[in-house]
Amino acid sequence: MRVMRGLILLFATAVVPTLASAQTYPSKSDPRNNLKPGRLDAGVAASNMKLLSFTPKPAQFDTVRGLTFVNSDLAFGTHYVYQANFAGFSIWDITDPAKPTMTAVVQCITSQGDPSIYGNLLFISAEGAGNRNDCGSGGVQDPKDHMAGVRIFDVSNPKAPKLVKNVQTCKGSHTHTIVPSPTDPRTIYIYVSGQQAARPETELAGCKNGTDPADPTNSLFQLDIIKVQLDRPEQAKVIPGARVFTGLDGASECMRFCAPADARRAAAGAGRPARPAPDPAMPTGPRNCHDVTAYPALNLLAASCSTHSILVDISNPEKPFRISALADTNNYQGRHTAAFSNDGKKLIQTDEWGGGTGPMCQASSMIELGGNTVISLDAKKKQNQRAYFKLPSAQTAEENCVSHNGGIIPVPGRDLYVQGWYQGGVNIMDFTDPDKAFEIGYFDRGSIDPPQPVDVPAAAAAAQTPGARPRSNTIGGSWGAYYWNGLIFSSELDRGMDILELTPSAQLSANEIAAAKLVTFTDYNPQSQPKMTWPPAFVVVRSYLDQLVRGDGLASDRTAAIYAALDAAEMKSGLARATALNALALQVDKDVAGAKDGARVKTMAGEIRRLATASK
């Protein structure tokens, strides 16, 4: 969420991207249209997933005061979910995901509080001007009490977390990302994304707002890095950061898909003194990232840095370097979060048009803004922009809605991304084909607030301005939605937490859902993306077979024969099963050349052989 971030820039580079087809938007018959409003009794629409449980906010945070008590992001460890809030965090025991129980609520003013868990250490981002070293409320009265950086909590006793250290950084921490040391299992690095200018040196020694991105003393153009030795977290410290912005040019004027002028911002600025002219020596390229997503298994990091998508090599976490950067010709300027496909050949970049508080999913909202863009990587890791995708449902003027946080669902043979859209709910995007991303499932509620009567002047004025939102609307909806160990978890800003379960459909088979459940992780931090691997299993083979049937990738007589052969093999055991599977693999090898989707058939043959080997 970028509600405290600066203005969205208005320009992009002159590089013309290769753009594929965009989706049709919106559908007038979508069941999400016109749902009943209500905070806890809103109407619900769901497709290919169902609500397993809803857990309201704990009493300590269950109040509406702007953004002061909104829930933010999630982290996952063993049987606990760590849910952050701008006023602290909650720990939920999800041993029974149908009935989560509260383990602890820690009150600690820390906006925006993005969490990560690593063993017994919980890391919390702190950026707001009101965060204090002592976690107290009431604001910062003395600059020396200001906390901006990363808090470290010991949660070895999850019922009684202990604050171990506040690690101060020059630009604070809007978000952060864990990068484990590839050589020392007792060391991790925290890459810190700050959205602010550097603090004055009088508040934190060593901070500097300079104009030279290459200057190693310039805090402004630096991605801060904290080194943490896990057995001595109290000694965590800031080390020289990453300089991935040096040499990036500013942007040229928007050429297509340009955001309309924001009437609210213009009105808010009326009568105010003109902004001072920028320092002519200040580079116009990016100097901050909203999020960076690490993929340690591939030594890659994808940074979402306003105008630019930046790909970084993190082979040596203390000396990362930029591999490539991409900007485009539209107003896709609010790059927010990135994710890799499991094979690392594609990226998703999300765009938080409007900063998360505006209704940017209305029928009048441009589909090329406020959604996702898919980027493919070539052999040299050069980025190439492909399809756009946006929530294909028109939301109301009462619903803050735009693309937000998500993660990969581990279905073999497909690239699926589940994410939150604030009050647009949760949905799943299939980006297996980078030029044709589409939706395969969703869960949505009606708006928290009812629509205002049309004769109310503020509402009437807002209706005349696409993207405008009456000021009284509650900010809510899904901050982020993530798949972890068979379920989808969504952090609701205002309401609480949803746990969802996938259901079989024509677009996602029972075999694919079962195969996804084979991939489990003890800990999961969405911004530190794990490599997903599947054990040899019949449901994995059948997942590929289901996909071939769905996509007409292999003749129907052959898919029917393979289904039958798999059923027969599954009835056997030991060597007999292995022999049957190896024989089937030889037959499938012959199908590759004549199949429309030969690559998938070949992969399936390999999975059959892997299963045969495991059966002996």
XYZ file of C-alpha atoms in Angstrom:
616
model
C 0.000 0.000 0.000
C 1.448 3.334 -0.976
C -0.831 5.713 0.804
C 2.149 7.541 2.219
C 4.077 7.539 -0.972
C 4.678 10.513 -3.139
C 2.824 11.444 -6.262
C 2.563 8.984 -9.077
C 4.895 10.143 -11.794
C 3.374 11.214 -15.038
C 5.920 10.130 -17.563
C 7.376 6.961 -18.993
C 10.177 6.009 -21.298
C 9.974 6.294 -25.057
C 10.739 2.610 -25.535
C 7.796 1.071 -27.357
C 6.887 -2.248 -25.750
C 5.502 -5.295 -27.450
C 1.981 -5.470 -26.115
C -0.284 -8.409 -26.541
C -4.012 -8.497 -26.215
C -5.704 -7.022 -23.154
C -8.767 -8.532 -21.587
C -12.322 -7.393 -22.123
C -13.444 -5.309 -19.168
C -15.799 -5.380 -17.390
C -18.358 -8.130 -17.702
C -21.903 -6.888 -17.122
C -23.038 -10.340 -16.014
C -20.307 -10.909 -13.444
C -21.788 -12.213 -10.147
C -19.569 -9.737 -8.271
C -21.574 -6.838 -9.621
C -24.042 -5.253 -7.208
C -23.282 -7.382 -4.133
C -25.049 -6.346 -0.933
C -22.898 -3.911 1.086
C -22.058 -4.478 4.731
C -19.036 -4.772 7.007
C -19.721 -8.262 8.365
C -22.887 -9.171 6.486
C -22.006 -8.179 2.951
C -23.068 -10.274 0.012
C -20.526 -12.803 -1.240
C -19.667 -14.153 -4.668
C -17.161 -16.936 -5.242
C -15.923 -18.993 -8.144
C -13.624 -22.010 -7.934
C -12.908 -21.351 -4.275
C -14.902 -21.368 -1.062
C -14.602 -19.641 2.295
C -13.317 -22.062 4.907
C -13.262 -19.566 7.768
C -13.472 -15.881 8.535
C -11.775 -14.519 11.655
C -12.591 -10.963 12.715
C -9.953 -8.527 13.926
C -8.983 -8.807 17.581
C -10.660 -6.292 19.844
C -7.443 -4.322 20.270
C -7.434 -3.453 16.545
C -11.143 -3.553 15.815
C -11.706 0.117 15.269
C -11.822 2.422 12.285
C -9.642 5.510 12.488
C -8.379 6.145 9.014
C -5.454 3.795 8.508
C -4.350 3.662 12.151
C -5.751 0.189 12.809
C -5.877 -1.445 9.383
C -4.462 -4.903 8.914
C -1.610 -5.208 6.456
C 0.424 -8.190 5.303
C 0.914 -11.823 6.336
C 3.794 -14.189 7.060
C 3.571 -17.918 7.728
C 5.495 -20.266 9.991
C 4.796 -23.824 11.206
C 1.123 -23.628 12.224
C 1.013 -19.888 12.799
C -0.068 -16.959 10.656
C 1.491 -13.609 11.534
C -0.893 -10.819 10.583
C 0.429 -7.282 10.735
C -1.540 -4.191 11.589
C -0.568 -0.525 11.500
C -0.907 -0.661 15.295
C 0.920 -3.959 15.959
C 0.455 -7.575 14.927
C -1.533 -10.721 15.705
C -0.406 -14.334 15.812
C -3.047 -16.881 14.802
C -2.840 -20.620 15.422
C -4.276 -22.292 12.341
C -3.880 -25.912 13.428
C -7.579 -26.093 12.576
C -7.902 -23.646 9.676
C -11.672 -23.793 9.987
C -11.329 -22.294 13.478
C -8.175 -20.185 13.889
C -7.397 -19.250 17.460
C -5.619 -16.180 18.732
C -2.213 -16.854 20.233
C -1.090 -13.282 20.842
C -1.878 -9.679 20.017
C 1.015 -7.245 20.258
C 0.159 -3.561 20.343
C 2.998 -1.582 18.802
C 2.371 1.404 16.533
C 4.282 0.450 13.393
C 2.934 1.531 10.059
C 2.801 -0.205 7.752
C 4.107 -3.217 9.598
C 4.943 -5.641 6.793
C 6.038 -8.897 8.477
C 8.491 -11.687 7.695
C 9.268 -14.742 9.780
C 12.537 -16.666 9.873
C 12.783 -19.360 12.510
C 11.962 -17.662 15.807
C 12.535 -14.132 14.544
C 9.753 -11.900 13.311
C 10.705 -8.803 11.312
C 8.329 -5.838 11.048
C 8.706 -2.852 8.699
C 8.419 0.620 10.206
C 8.130 3.751 8.133
C 5.481 6.078 9.529
C 6.321 9.354 11.204
C 4.439 8.288 14.348
C 6.388 5.078 15.049
C 8.274 5.226 18.324
C 11.123 3.134 19.625
C 8.974 2.080 22.570
C 6.012 1.050 20.370
C 3.847 3.546 22.182
C 1.021 5.646 20.825
C 0.681 9.390 20.906
C 3.188 10.190 18.198
C 6.853 11.117 18.219
C 7.601 14.126 20.408
C 11.388 13.936 20.190
C 13.139 12.915 16.931
C 15.473 10.629 18.891
C 12.441 8.480 19.749
C 11.473 8.000 16.114
C 11.620 4.439 14.831
C 11.997 4.024 11.061
C 13.524 0.782 9.874
C 12.908 -2.831 10.868
C 11.806 -4.117 14.267
C 13.030 -7.571 15.293
C 10.879 -9.665 17.626
C 11.746 -12.988 19.246
C 8.667 -15.200 18.869
C 10.169 -18.402 20.264
C 7.305 -18.134 22.732
C 4.519 -17.055 20.381
C 2.284 -16.225 23.326
C 4.736 -13.574 24.509
C 6.791 -12.020 21.679
C 9.741 -9.900 22.785
C 11.147 -6.881 20.988
C 14.831 -7.628 20.441
C 15.986 -4.606 18.510
C 14.897 -1.652 16.396
C 17.221 -1.406 13.409
C 17.126 2.174 12.167
C 17.523 2.900 8.455
C 17.833 6.218 6.654
C 14.632 5.931 4.581
C 12.648 3.739 6.949
C 11.088 0.505 5.769
C 7.899 0.498 3.754
C 8.475 -3.175 2.998
C 11.367 -5.601 3.342
C 12.575 -8.890 1.911
C 14.593 -11.716 3.448
C 17.545 -13.001 1.438
C 19.281 -15.967 3.120
C 23.049 -16.159 2.892
C 23.986 -18.786 0.283
C 27.080 -19.711 2.292
C 26.156 -19.272 5.967
C 22.904 -20.807 7.232
C 23.094 -18.659 10.343
C 23.053 -15.378 8.429
C 20.267 -13.635 6.562
C 19.996 -10.270 4.862
C 17.031 -7.934 5.009
C 16.630 -5.832 1.883
C 14.760 -2.719 2.933
C 12.519 -0.730 0.603
C 11.929 2.780 1.883
C 9.578 5.193 0.181
C 10.793 8.370 1.794
C 13.694 10.731 1.455
C 16.595 10.120 3.808
C 16.100 11.301 7.370
C 18.118 14.340 8.491
C 21.535 13.522 9.831
C 20.525 15.199 13.061
C 18.007 12.392 13.549
C 20.130 9.508 12.282
C 23.855 9.918 11.741
C 25.156 9.068 8.312
C 21.983 9.778 6.348
C 22.371 11.969 3.288
C 20.146 13.201 0.475
C 22.524 13.633 -2.431
C 22.138 13.937 -6.188
C 24.761 11.411 -7.318
C 23.272 7.890 -7.430
C 26.770 6.393 -7.536
C 27.953 8.201 -4.415
C 28.361 5.465 -1.771
C 27.483 7.973 0.949
C 24.224 9.013 -0.724
C 21.349 7.412 1.183
C 18.696 8.634 -1.232
C 19.622 6.302 -4.109
C 20.258 3.253 -1.975
C 18.361 0.074 -1.225
C 19.285 -0.477 2.406
C 20.510 -3.895 3.583
C 20.502 -5.208 7.143
C 22.725 -8.147 8.057
C 21.310 -10.419 10.739
C 23.185 -13.211 12.451
C 20.406 -15.467 13.637
C 22.042 -16.398 16.919
C 22.767 -12.730 17.696
C 19.825 -10.723 16.349
C 20.467 -7.958 18.858
C 23.627 -7.210 16.855
C 21.826 -6.826 13.522
C 23.229 -3.881 11.615
C 22.937 -1.893 8.402
C 25.671 -2.652 5.869
C 26.473 -0.843 2.606
C 23.332 -1.056 0.499
C 22.473 -1.892 -3.082
C 22.950 0.719 -5.778
C 20.661 -0.448 -8.540
C 19.465 2.955 -9.766
C 22.712 4.393 -11.072
C 22.526 5.329 -14.756
C 18.776 4.912 -15.132
C 17.313 7.743 -17.127
C 14.157 9.530 -16.306
C 11.000 9.005 -18.241
C 9.602 10.670 -21.296
C 6.032 11.787 -21.745
C 3.324 9.184 -21.534
C 2.406 7.886 -24.974
C -0.513 5.516 -24.370
C -2.805 4.353 -21.587
C -2.174 7.605 -19.757
C -3.934 8.181 -16.469
C -6.572 10.898 -16.508
C -5.965 13.964 -14.404
C -6.900 13.439 -10.784
C -9.566 15.991 -9.967
C -9.203 15.303 -6.230
C -5.519 16.057 -6.254
C -6.002 19.196 -8.295
C -8.710 20.355 -5.918
C -6.586 19.531 -2.882
C -3.717 21.573 -4.255
C -5.795 24.614 -5.137
C -4.720 27.670 -3.215
C -1.552 26.105 -1.885
C 1.841 27.623 -2.559
C 3.540 26.285 -5.669
C 5.994 23.463 -5.092
C 9.625 24.518 -5.188
C 11.374 23.754 -8.438
C 13.332 20.482 -8.330
C 17.084 20.589 -8.043
C 18.305 20.565 -11.665
C 21.145 18.283 -10.598
C 18.732 15.658 -9.254
C 18.424 12.635 -11.610
C 14.890 11.966 -12.800
C 15.125 8.171 -12.680
C 13.846 6.017 -9.805
C 15.485 6.140 -6.394
C 13.166 3.959 -4.335
C 11.427 0.629 -4.735
C 8.084 -0.193 -3.216
C 8.804 -3.909 -2.975
C 11.597 -6.217 -3.984
C 10.890 -9.919 -4.400
C 13.778 -12.320 -4.028
C 14.023 -15.728 -5.673
C 17.048 -17.090 -3.807
C 17.067 -20.439 -5.641
C 17.841 -18.543 -8.864
C 19.909 -15.770 -7.238
C 17.472 -13.209 -8.642
C 15.563 -10.306 -7.239
C 12.748 -8.406 -9.000
C 12.393 -4.825 -7.825
C 9.257 -2.748 -8.304
C 10.562 0.795 -8.441
C 7.856 3.269 -9.555
C 8.613 3.726 -13.259
C 10.936 0.741 -13.574
C 10.990 -3.011 -13.207
C 14.566 -3.805 -12.185
C 16.095 -7.280 -12.220
C 18.996 -7.793 -9.808
C 21.619 -10.510 -9.328
C 21.866 -11.460 -5.638
C 24.436 -14.249 -5.927
C 26.391 -12.283 -3.362
C 23.704 -10.677 -1.166
C 26.195 -8.087 0.054
C 27.052 -7.000 -3.477
C 23.913 -7.163 -5.611
C 23.985 -5.671 -9.091
C 21.435 -4.710 -11.696
C 20.971 -7.059 -14.641
C 18.283 -5.220 -16.573
C 15.584 -2.566 -16.237
C 12.299 -1.985 -18.028
C 9.886 0.914 -18.239
C 7.024 1.330 -20.666
C 5.145 3.986 -22.543
C 2.016 4.223 -20.462
C 1.286 5.495 -16.993
C 2.211 2.143 -15.436
C 4.219 4.108 -12.967
C 3.209 2.736 -9.628
C 4.998 -0.584 -9.802
C 4.218 -2.155 -6.504
C 5.043 -5.841 -6.202
C 6.698 -8.507 -8.316
C 6.592 -12.288 -8.495
C 8.480 -14.837 -10.550
C 7.032 -17.801 -12.367
C 8.379 -20.967 -10.821
C 10.799 -21.512 -13.726
C 12.033 -17.931 -13.416
C 11.303 -17.140 -17.065
C 8.477 -14.698 -16.394
C 7.729 -11.874 -13.992
C 4.565 -10.222 -12.804
C 4.635 -6.568 -11.900
C 1.585 -5.091 -10.213
C 0.510 -1.472 -10.426
C -1.114 0.246 -7.454
C -2.791 3.051 -9.374
C -4.253 5.510 -6.888
C -2.225 4.211 -3.949
C -4.757 1.686 -2.672
C -7.370 4.093 -1.364
C -9.190 4.889 -4.587
C -11.930 2.965 -6.464
C -9.839 2.151 -9.520
C -11.815 -0.907 -10.659
C -14.969 0.877 -11.767
C -16.463 0.381 -15.198
C -14.908 3.697 -16.205
C -11.409 2.759 -14.967
C -8.761 2.022 -17.552
C -7.873 -1.677 -17.603
C -4.249 -1.055 -18.525
C -3.702 0.743 -15.219
C -4.118 -0.594 -11.730
C -3.615 -4.229 -12.682
C -0.789 -6.581 -13.525
C 1.608 -6.760 -16.407
C 3.396 -9.952 -17.403
C 7.063 -9.721 -18.357
C 9.081 -12.454 -20.022
C 12.833 -12.874 -19.543
C 15.105 -13.969 -22.357
C 18.296 -15.977 -21.991
C 20.215 -12.838 -21.013
C 17.532 -11.822 -18.497
C 16.362 -8.927 -20.647
C 12.779 -8.024 -19.786
C 10.034 -7.933 -22.411
C 6.584 -6.650 -21.557
C 3.664 -8.871 -22.530
C -0.006 -8.940 -21.488
C -1.940 -6.698 -19.138
C -4.417 -8.150 -16.692
C -6.919 -6.506 -14.388
C -9.767 -7.676 -12.186
C -12.527 -8.349 -14.772
C -15.354 -7.093 -12.585
C -16.696 -3.577 -12.197
C -16.540 -2.533 -8.558
C -18.489 0.310 -7.012
C -17.433 3.841 -6.140
C -17.471 2.797 -2.462
C -14.797 0.121 -2.952
C -11.119 1.012 -2.884
C -9.776 -1.401 -5.473
C -6.544 -1.887 -7.346
C -3.980 -4.640 -7.869
C -2.161 -5.603 -4.681
C -0.148 -8.393 -3.105
C -0.177 -12.073 -3.999
C 1.802 -15.230 -4.601
C 2.150 -18.294 -6.773
C -0.142 -21.342 -6.526
C 1.985 -24.462 -7.125
C 0.078 -26.267 -9.860
C 2.520 -28.225 -12.050
C 2.531 -27.118 -15.678
C 0.745 -23.829 -15.027
C 1.588 -20.354 -13.753
C -1.141 -19.245 -11.359
C -1.077 -16.116 -9.208
C -3.503 -15.469 -6.369
C -3.725 -11.906 -5.114
C -5.753 -9.348 -3.215
C -7.485 -6.380 -4.863
C -8.553 -4.569 -1.679
C -12.365 -4.367 -1.849
C -12.203 -6.026 -5.260
C -11.617 -9.210 -3.263
C -9.311 -12.094 -4.115
C -8.775 -13.649 -7.495
C -6.496 -16.035 -9.388
C -4.745 -15.115 -12.632
C -3.425 -17.743 -15.056
C -0.368 -16.301 -16.823
C 0.966 -19.531 -18.293
C 0.708 -17.838 -21.696
C 2.364 -14.453 -21.064
C 0.305 -12.907 -23.856
C -3.065 -14.160 -22.637
C -3.437 -13.845 -18.899
C -6.927 -14.628 -17.640
C -8.898 -15.166 -14.452
C -9.817 -18.645 -13.184
C -11.324 -17.977 -9.760
C -12.353 -15.329 -7.271
C -13.866 -14.480 -3.891
C -15.487 -11.123 -3.294
C -17.742 -9.299 -0.859
C -19.925 -6.279 -1.324
C -18.603 -2.896 -0.284
C -18.152 -2.140 3.410
C -20.110 1.079 3.088
C -23.443 1.433 1.294
C -23.669 3.739 -1.690
C -24.493 7.292 -0.801
C -27.796 8.712 -2.004
C -27.451 10.355 -5.360
C -28.807 13.612 -4.002
C -25.874 13.926 -1.605
C -23.673 16.613 -3.165
C -20.365 14.806 -2.463
C -21.555 11.577 -4.038
C -23.019 13.387 -6.999
C -19.780 15.240 -7.546
C -17.792 12.025 -7.293
C -20.035 10.383 -9.869
C -19.013 13.047 -12.332
C -15.348 12.245 -11.892
C -14.117 8.746 -12.822
C -11.915 7.416 -10.067
C -13.219 9.798 -7.467
C -14.375 8.412 -4.103
C -16.491 10.013 -1.442
C -14.221 10.725 1.502
C -16.377 8.898 4.013
C -15.731 5.438 2.595
C -13.980 2.913 4.790
C -10.659 1.662 3.457
C -10.791 -2.123 3.462
C -10.575 -5.329 1.487
C -7.779 -7.790 0.843
C -4.282 -6.442 1.452
C -2.777 -9.638 0.096
C -3.786 -13.212 -0.656
C -1.338 -16.114 -0.555
C -1.373 -19.850 -1.086
C 0.331 -21.739 1.712
C 0.190 -25.469 2.297
C -3.099 -26.125 0.532
C -5.095 -23.034 1.476
C -5.434 -19.382 0.505
C -5.050 -16.775 3.250
C -6.285 -13.229 2.759
C -5.612 -10.360 5.155
C -8.637 -8.063 5.269
C -7.713 -4.499 6.195
C -10.896 -3.707 8.047
C -12.692 -7.002 8.628
C -10.099 -9.613 9.679
C -8.715 -12.677 7.924
C -10.203 -15.101 5.391
C -9.053 -18.642 4.771
C -10.173 -20.016 1.425
C -10.006 -23.394 -0.249
C -9.799 -24.142 -3.952
C -12.659 -26.132 -5.476
C -12.501 -28.217 -8.677
C -13.890 -26.785 -11.875
C -13.416 -26.918 -15.615
C -10.570 -24.422 -15.191
C -8.803 -26.166 -12.324
C -9.132 -29.910 -11.868
C -9.181 -31.944 -8.669
C -5.865 -33.475 -9.739
C -4.282 -30.038 -10.089
C -5.557 -28.983 -6.664
C -4.253 -32.222 -5.137
C -0.873 -31.763 -6.817
C -0.615 -28.223 -5.430
C -1.198 -29.581 -1.929
C 1.921 -31.728 -2.292
C 4.056 -28.589 -2.106
C 4.482 -27.512 1.504
C 6.783 -25.136 3.347
C 7.507 -24.744 7.032
C 7.913 -20.988 6.675
C 6.675 -18.768 3.909
C 7.323 -15.099 3.282
C 5.743 -14.038 -0.011
C 8.518 -11.559 -0.827
C 11.137 -14.270 -0.534
C 9.807 -16.670 -3.110
C 10.609 -20.369 -2.647
C 11.315 -22.825 -5.445
C 8.419 -25.248 -5.809
C 9.011 -28.909 -6.548
C 6.586 -31.793 -6.645
C 7.211 -35.360 -5.505
C 6.488 -38.106 -8.043
C 2.759 -38.755 -7.852
C -0.179 -39.876 -9.942
C -1.949 -36.548 -9.389
C 1.052 -34.730 -10.848
C 0.933 -36.862 -14.016
C -2.823 -36.480 -14.216
C -2.476 -32.704 -13.815
C -0.541 -32.570 -17.075
C -3.050 -34.915 -18.670
C -5.980 -32.745 -17.533
C -4.245 -29.730 -19.023
C -3.771 -31.516 -22.344
C -7.472 -32.331 -22.420
C -8.477 -28.785 -21.445
C -6.227 -27.230 -24.049
C -6.820 -29.846 -26.757
C -3.090 -30.492 -26.702
C -3.305 -34.198 -27.532
C -5.814 -36.306 -29.458
C -8.757 -37.429 -27.330
C -8.272 -41.128 -28.069
C -4.748 -40.908 -26.732
C -5.669 -38.962 -23.576
C -8.410 -41.505 -22.862
C -5.934 -44.332 -23.306
C -3.422 -42.678 -20.993
C -6.060 -42.129 -18.296
C -6.907 -45.832 -18.490
C -3.263 -46.892 -18.392
C -2.637 -44.717 -15.322
C -5.651 -46.188 -13.547
C -4.392 -49.678 -14.307
C -0.870 -48.886 -13.132
C -2.152 -47.387 -9.897
C -3.866 -50.671 -9.114
C -0.487 -52.390 -9.157
C 2.408 -51.975 -6.730
C 6.162 -52.228 -6.585
C 7.966 -53.530 -9.632
C 4.742 -54.338 -11.476
C 3.645 -50.697 -11.201
C 7.052 -49.463 -12.311
C 7.033 -51.788 -15.311
C 3.568 -50.597 -16.353
C 4.542 -46.955 -15.989
C 7.751 -47.350 -17.972
C 5.791 -49.018 -20.740
C 3.314 -46.128 -20.685
C 6.136 -43.581 -20.818
C 7.451 -45.216 -24.008
C 3.996 -44.906 -25.576
C 3.694 -41.268 -24.521
C 7.113 -40.542 -26.041
C 5.606 -41.420 -29.401
C 2.780 -38.939 -28.862
C 5.111 -35.946 -28.640
C 5.688 -35.403 -32.346
C 2.013 -35.374 -33.328
C 0.665 -33.416 -30.373
C -0.406 -29.791 -30.526
C 1.288 -29.303 -27.170
C 4.313 -31.545 -27.583
C 6.254 -29.837 -24.824
C 3.581 -30.678 -22.248
C 3.350 -34.262 -23.500
C 7.114 -34.596 -23.166
C 7.022 -33.233 -19.641
C 4.255 -35.674 -18.765
C 6.330 -38.582 -20.071
C 9.126 -37.468 -17.790
C 6.785 -37.352 -14.816
C 5.567 -40.885 -15.632
C 9.162 -42.112 -15.597
C 9.862 -40.298 -12.334
C 6.847 -42.014 -10.822
C 8.038 -45.355 -12.162
C 11.410 -44.881 -10.520
C 9.768 -44.039 -7.218
C 7.540 -47.113 -7.456
C 10.316 -49.692 -7.473
